[in-house]
Every structure is written in structure tokens, then in C-alpha cells.
Amino acid sequence: MKTTKNKIVIGSRESKLAVLQSEMVRDYIKKQNPDLEVEILTMKTTGDIILDRTLDKVGGKGLFVKELDKALMDGRSILSVHSLKDMPMEVPEELPLLAFSRREDPRDVLVLPEGVTELDKNKPLGCSSLRRTLQLKKLYPDMEVKSIRGNLQTRLRKLDEGQYSGLILAAAGLKRLGLENRINRYFTADEIIPAAGQGILAVQGREGENYDFLEGYCDENAWAAGTAERAFVKLLDGGCSSPVAAHAEIDGEEIYLRGLYYNEKDGSYVTGTLRGSKTDAEKLGRELAETLREKGEHR
């Protein structure tokens, strides 16, 4: 299925949330370019198939993009839509990131079983990342945190069946799916620093193609924030198993960046912040990463 001039094919993971996010990009393209035919090509990625182990045990974030990258390279699609937080920090030169969406709520949230108002301390909290697990130990020191994988609907089903006392999820996915009513508590970015790119959609393309049809889609503030966050994580090599975290807030022309560095040798972590100009997003990310690494290794 080659992409013709009047037909745009968007590659997407097949989960309900992924398709919805791809539809958001599709709808933008169609609105701006009524003459174009836009369709979504869904596929199951390795990360969607291997659910019995945590991501760091099976190869990290790249598992969510491998099949989509292949479809781009083969010409079956002309662009892919990803959650930026699922993107590896190293992106192939021939498959550049083209645009970031306006950011949805980037915070992590607590979701309780349907009809429940209090956490049951006898059951574990479910979460899918070491980043969250580390920070939850400070907030809920007396509770067990257990890994949970699968798409959002699968996780919510396991929660409602009584396997967990609560889940820690990204607000963005719940809000996009119209499940905001399930949120029991929002964690501030100081309580749980979000994953780099959380709440932002990334549009990835193929080198040498014309993407005029995306004009105006990229959000300037999301691009600056995402760039700072990814530069922080990239310098610390935290794309796969390492639970580093970074979150940038844009205030006018300024960036306020929070970061978390994890010392694998002793399991400790340090957090810190840095403020600077939006135009120096990448530099700020690297600078904070270097500062925290030094602090974390010389405690």
C-alpha cells in the first residue's frame, strides 16, 4: 500500500488510545487539507505483545515503535503518531520527528477501583514504570508497588476486578479517552516528576518527503518542553531501563525544568530544577542532567 499524492497513511499502534491519538492528527490534516484522503494503518507492536515482563527486561521503549518504523521505511505509511513518552531517545536520521502536539495534562494520577473512595493498604498499587515506583515509595512508604502491563482498558479491568488497590496512570490518556471521572487524585510534578514527553503526541516522518499538510500543527511550547526533557534523559542514557524523569513548564519565554537522576549503583536518586530561556531548551536539559549526575554520584 504505497502512499499516493492525495492519500496520507498514518501508522498507529492498535490500542484504543493510540488510534484515538492518531485520529486527532488525522482530523487536523483533513481540516487543513480537505482534498486529502487520510487513513490510519494500525499494527500490534512487540511492546503490545510481550506483557508478562517489565519493559526494562525486554528491551525498553523501542519495542513500541519498531513495527511503525518499518512501515514508514517500507512506504506503507508516510507518518507515525506516538506518545512522545514512548519514543526512544535515539531517533533514526531517516525518520525525523516532525512535530509535537499541544500538551495535554502531563501529571500522573491515582485511579481507584470503581465505587471505591479509599486506598486498601492490603493490596498493591499497580504501576508500569520504575520511575513511578521510586517516587511512590516516598508518598506511600507502607504500600507494596507491583508491576502492571497492558493497555489502559486491560489495566482498569484488573483494578476493578480487585487485583490492585489503585493504579498510577498518566492523566493525558484518561482525559483523551473521556475517563477523567476515574481520577481520584492528581500528583503535582513535585510529588511525582512525569516521564519526559508525557502528554505530548509526536508525529514522525520519513526523510525527503513533503509534509506541508502538517503546517501549523506543531506547538512551539510543547516542542521546547519536549526538547529539554528529552535532552535531559538522553544525556543520562535513560531511554530504556533507567528510571530518570524530566518535566519542563513553559512560562512566557522561560523554561522551568525538573529532573530526577537515579544512581544504579546504590539505588538512590536525586532531584533538582533549573530555569532558563526557551530558546536554550536542549542546553538546559543537558546542563541539569550533568548537575544531577554529579550530585547523585558524590553524595
Coordinates of C-alpha atoms in Angstrom, one line a residue:
M1 CA 0.0 0.0 0.0
K2 CA 2.1 2.9 -1.2
T3 CA 1.2 6.4 -0.3
T4 CA -0.1 8.3 -3.3
K5 CA 0.0 12.1 -3.5
N6 CA -3.6 12.6 -2.4
K7 CA -3.6 9.8 0.2
I8 CA -1.9 10.1 3.6
V9 CA -1.4 6.9 5.6
I10 CA -0.8 7.3 9.3
G11 CA 0.9 4.4 11.2
S12 CA -0.5 3.7 14.6
R13 CA -0.4 1.1 17.4
E14 CA -3.8 -0.6 17.6
S15 CA -4.8 0.2 21.2
K16 CA -7.9 2.3 21.6
L17 CA -5.8 5.2 23.0
A18 CA -3.2 5.0 20.2
V19 CA -5.9 5.0 17.5
L20 CA -7.7 7.9 19.1
Q21 CA -4.4 9.9 19.2
S22 CA -3.8 9.1 15.5
E23 CA -7.4 10.2 14.7
M24 CA -6.6 13.6 16.4
V25 CA -3.8 14.1 13.9
R26 CA -5.8 12.7 11.0
D27 CA -8.7 15.2 11.8
Y28 CA -6.2 18.1 11.9
I29 CA -4.8 17.2 8.5
K30 CA -8.3 16.7 6.9
K31 CA -9.5 20.0 8.3
Q32 CA -6.5 21.9 6.9
N33 CA -6.4 19.9 3.6
P34 CA -9.9 18.9 2.6
D35 CA -8.7 17.5 -0.7
L36 CA -6.5 14.8 1.0
E37 CA -7.7 11.3 1.8
V38 CA -6.3 10.3 5.2
E39 CA -6.4 6.8 6.6
I40 CA -4.9 5.0 9.7
L41 CA -2.9 1.8 9.4
T42 CA -2.9 0.0 12.8
M43 CA -0.5 -2.6 13.9
K44 CA 0.4 -4.5 17.0
T45 CA 3.9 -3.7 18.3
T46 CA 6.3 -6.0 20.1
G47 CA 5.7 -3.9 23.2
D48 CA 2.0 -4.6 23.0
I49 CA 2.6 -8.4 22.6
I50 CA 5.1 -9.0 25.4
L51 CA 3.1 -8.3 28.6
D52 CA 4.4 -10.7 31.1
R53 CA 7.7 -8.8 31.8
T54 CA 8.5 -5.2 32.6
L55 CA 9.8 -3.1 29.7
D56 CA 13.4 -2.9 31.1
K57 CA 13.6 -6.7 30.9
V58 CA 12.6 -6.9 27.2
G59 CA 14.3 -4.1 25.5
G60 CA 12.7 -0.8 26.6
K61 CA 10.7 1.8 24.7
G62 CA 12.0 0.8 21.2
L63 CA 9.5 -2.1 21.3
F64 CA 6.6 0.3 20.8
V65 CA 8.0 1.8 17.7
K66 CA 9.8 -0.9 15.8
E67 CA 6.9 -2.0 13.6
L68 CA 5.8 1.5 13.0
D69 CA 9.3 2.5 11.9
K70 CA 9.3 -0.5 9.5
A71 CA 6.0 0.6 7.9
L72 CA 7.5 4.1 7.4
M73 CA 10.6 2.7 5.8
D74 CA 8.6 0.4 3.6
G75 CA 6.4 3.2 2.4
R76 CA 3.3 1.6 3.8
S77 CA 2.8 4.8 5.8
I78 CA 4.0 8.4 5.4
L79 CA 3.9 9.3 9.1
S80 CA 3.5 7.7 12.5
V81 CA 1.8 9.1 15.6
H82 CA 3.3 8.2 19.0
S83 CA 3.0 9.2 22.6
L84 CA 6.3 11.1 23.0
K85 CA 7.0 9.4 26.3
D86 CA 7.1 6.1 24.5
M87 CA 9.7 7.3 21.9
P88 CA 13.3 6.1 22.3
M89 CA 15.8 9.0 22.8
E90 CA 17.7 8.0 19.7
V91 CA 15.6 8.6 16.6
P92 CA 17.0 7.4 13.2
E93 CA 18.1 10.3 11.0
E94 CA 16.0 9.0 8.1
L95 CA 12.8 9.0 10.4
P96 CA 12.8 12.5 11.9
L97 CA 10.4 13.9 14.5
L98 CA 8.3 16.4 12.6
A99 CA 6.0 18.0 15.1
F100 CA 4.8 17.8 18.7
S101 CA 1.1 18.4 19.6
R102 CA -0.1 20.8 22.2
R103 CA 0.4 19.2 25.6
E104 CA -2.4 17.5 27.4
D105 CA -2.3 17.3 31.2
P106 CA 1.2 15.9 31.9
R107 CA 0.6 14.8 35.5
D108 CA 0.4 11.3 36.9
V109 CA -2.8 10.4 38.7
L110 CA -4.2 7.8 41.2
V111 CA -7.2 5.7 40.0
L112 CA -9.2 3.6 42.5
P113 CA -11.5 0.6 41.7
E114 CA -14.9 1.7 40.6
G115 CA -17.1 2.7 43.5
V116 CA -14.1 2.8 46.0
T117 CA -13.1 6.0 47.7
E118 CA -10.1 4.9 49.9
L119 CA -6.9 3.0 49.2
D120 CA -6.9 -0.6 50.5
K121 CA -3.4 -0.9 52.1
N122 CA -3.6 -4.7 51.9
K123 CA -3.5 -4.7 48.1
P124 CA -0.6 -3.4 45.9
L125 CA -0.5 -0.2 43.9
G126 CA -0.2 -1.0 40.2
C127 CA 2.2 0.9 38.0
S128 CA 4.2 0.2 34.9
S129 CA 7.5 2.1 35.5
L130 CA 10.4 2.2 37.8
R131 CA 10.2 6.0 37.6
R132 CA 6.8 5.9 39.3
T133 CA 7.7 3.1 41.7
L134 CA 10.7 5.0 43.1
Q135 CA 8.7 8.2 43.7
L136 CA 5.7 6.3 45.1
K137 CA 7.9 4.8 47.9
K138 CA 8.1 8.3 49.3
L139 CA 4.4 9.0 49.0
Y140 CA 3.2 5.6 50.2
P141 CA 6.0 4.0 52.2
D142 CA 3.8 1.4 53.7
M143 CA 2.4 0.0 50.5
E144 CA 3.6 -2.6 48.0
V145 CA 4.0 -1.4 44.4
K146 CA 3.5 -4.1 41.8
S147 CA 4.1 -4.0 38.0
I148 CA 1.1 -3.9 35.7
R149 CA 1.3 -4.0 31.9
G150 CA -1.3 -3.9 29.1
N151 CA -3.4 -1.2 27.5
L152 CA -5.4 1.2 29.6
Q153 CA -8.6 -0.8 29.4
T154 CA -6.8 -4.0 30.5
R155 CA -5.3 -2.2 33.5
L156 CA -8.6 -0.7 34.6
R157 CA -10.2 -4.1 34.3
K158 CA -7.6 -5.7 36.5
L159 CA -8.1 -2.9 39.0
D160 CA -11.9 -3.2 39.1
E161 CA -11.6 -7.0 39.5
G162 CA -9.8 -6.3 42.8
Q163 CA -6.2 -7.2 41.9
Y164 CA -4.9 -3.8 42.9
S165 CA -5.8 -1.1 45.5
G166 CA -5.1 1.6 42.9
L167 CA -3.3 2.4 39.7
I168 CA -0.9 5.2 38.9
L169 CA -1.5 6.3 35.3
A170 CA -1.0 9.3 33.1
A171 CA -3.8 11.9 33.2
A172 CA -3.4 12.5 29.5
G173 CA -4.6 9.1 28.3
L174 CA -7.5 9.0 30.7
K175 CA -8.6 12.5 29.6
R176 CA -8.3 11.7 25.9
L177 CA -10.5 8.6 26.4
G178 CA -13.1 10.5 28.3
L179 CA -12.3 8.7 31.6
E180 CA -11.4 11.8 33.7
N181 CA -14.1 10.7 36.1
R182 CA -11.9 7.8 37.2
I183 CA -9.2 10.1 38.6
N184 CA -9.1 10.1 42.4
R185 CA -6.0 12.2 42.9
Y186 CA -3.6 14.3 40.8
F187 CA 0.0 14.2 41.8
T188 CA 1.9 17.5 41.4
A189 CA 5.1 17.5 39.3
D190 CA 7.0 17.9 42.6
E191 CA 5.3 14.7 44.1
I192 CA 5.9 12.6 41.0
I193 CA 8.0 14.0 38.2
P194 CA 6.4 12.9 35.0
A195 CA 8.1 10.9 32.2
A196 CA 9.8 13.0 29.6
G197 CA 7.3 13.9 26.9
Q198 CA 4.2 12.9 28.9
G199 CA 1.0 14.4 27.5
I200 CA 2.6 15.2 24.1
L201 CA 2.0 13.5 20.8
A202 CA 4.9 13.1 18.5
V203 CA 4.5 13.0 14.7
Q204 CA 7.3 11.1 13.0
G205 CA 8.0 11.1 9.3
R206 CA 10.4 9.9 6.6
E207 CA 13.3 12.0 5.3
G208 CA 12.9 13.6 1.9
E209 CA 9.0 13.7 2.0
N210 CA 6.9 16.8 1.7
Y211 CA 5.0 17.5 4.9
D212 CA 3.3 20.8 4.1
F213 CA 0.0 19.3 5.0
L214 CA 1.1 19.4 8.7
E215 CA 1.7 23.1 8.6
G216 CA 0.6 24.8 11.9
Y217 CA 0.3 21.6 13.8
C218 CA 3.5 21.8 15.9
D219 CA 3.0 23.5 19.3
E220 CA 6.0 25.8 20.0
N221 CA 5.8 25.4 23.8
A222 CA 5.4 21.6 23.6
W223 CA 8.4 21.4 21.2
A224 CA 10.6 23.4 23.7
A225 CA 9.5 21.4 26.7
G226 CA 9.8 18.1 24.9
T227 CA 13.3 19.0 23.6
A228 CA 14.5 20.0 27.1
E229 CA 13.1 16.8 28.7
R230 CA 14.5 14.5 26.1
A231 CA 17.9 16.2 26.2
F232 CA 18.0 15.5 30.0
V233 CA 17.1 11.9 29.6
K234 CA 19.3 11.3 26.6
L235 CA 22.4 12.6 28.4
L236 CA 21.7 10.2 31.3
D237 CA 21.0 7.3 28.9
G238 CA 17.6 6.8 30.5
G239 CA 15.6 5.7 27.5
C240 CA 15.1 2.0 28.4
S241 CA 15.5 0.7 31.9
S242 CA 16.8 3.6 33.8
P243 CA 14.1 5.5 35.7
V244 CA 15.1 9.1 35.0
A245 CA 12.3 11.6 34.8
A246 CA 12.1 15.2 33.4
H247 CA 9.3 17.7 33.2
A248 CA 9.5 21.2 31.7
E249 CA 7.0 24.0 32.3
I250 CA 6.9 27.0 30.0
D251 CA 6.3 30.4 31.4
G252 CA 6.4 33.0 28.7
E253 CA 9.9 32.8 27.2
E254 CA 11.2 30.8 30.2
I255 CA 11.5 27.1 30.9
Y256 CA 11.3 25.7 34.4
L257 CA 12.8 22.2 34.2
R258 CA 12.6 19.5 36.9
G259 CA 14.7 16.3 36.7
L260 CA 15.3 13.1 38.5
Y261 CA 18.6 11.1 38.3
Y262 CA 18.8 7.5 39.5
N263 CA 22.1 6.1 40.7
E264 CA 22.0 2.4 39.6
K265 CA 25.0 1.5 41.9
D266 CA 23.2 2.2 45.2
G267 CA 19.5 2.6 44.1
S268 CA 19.4 6.2 45.4
Y269 CA 18.0 9.2 43.4
V270 CA 18.3 12.9 43.5
T271 CA 16.0 15.6 42.0
G272 CA 16.7 19.2 41.0
T273 CA 15.4 22.1 39.0
L274 CA 16.8 24.7 36.5
R275 CA 15.3 27.8 35.0
G276 CA 16.4 29.3 31.7
S277 CA 15.4 30.6 28.2
K278 CA 13.0 28.6 26.0
T279 CA 15.5 29.0 23.1
D280 CA 18.1 27.1 25.1
A281 CA 15.8 24.1 25.7
E282 CA 18.3 21.4 24.7
K283 CA 21.2 23.0 26.5
L284 CA 19.2 23.4 29.7
G285 CA 18.2 19.7 29.6
R286 CA 21.9 18.6 29.3
E287 CA 23.0 21.1 32.0
L288 CA 20.5 19.9 34.6
A289 CA 21.4 16.3 33.8
E290 CA 25.1 16.9 34.3
T291 CA 24.5 18.7 37.6
L292 CA 22.2 16.0 39.0
R293 CA 24.5 13.2 37.9
E294 CA 27.4 14.8 39.7
K295 CA 25.3 15.4 42.8
G296 CA 23.9 11.8 42.7
E297 CA 27.3 10.2 42.3
H298 CA 29.1 12.2 45.0
R299 CA 26.6 12.0 47.9

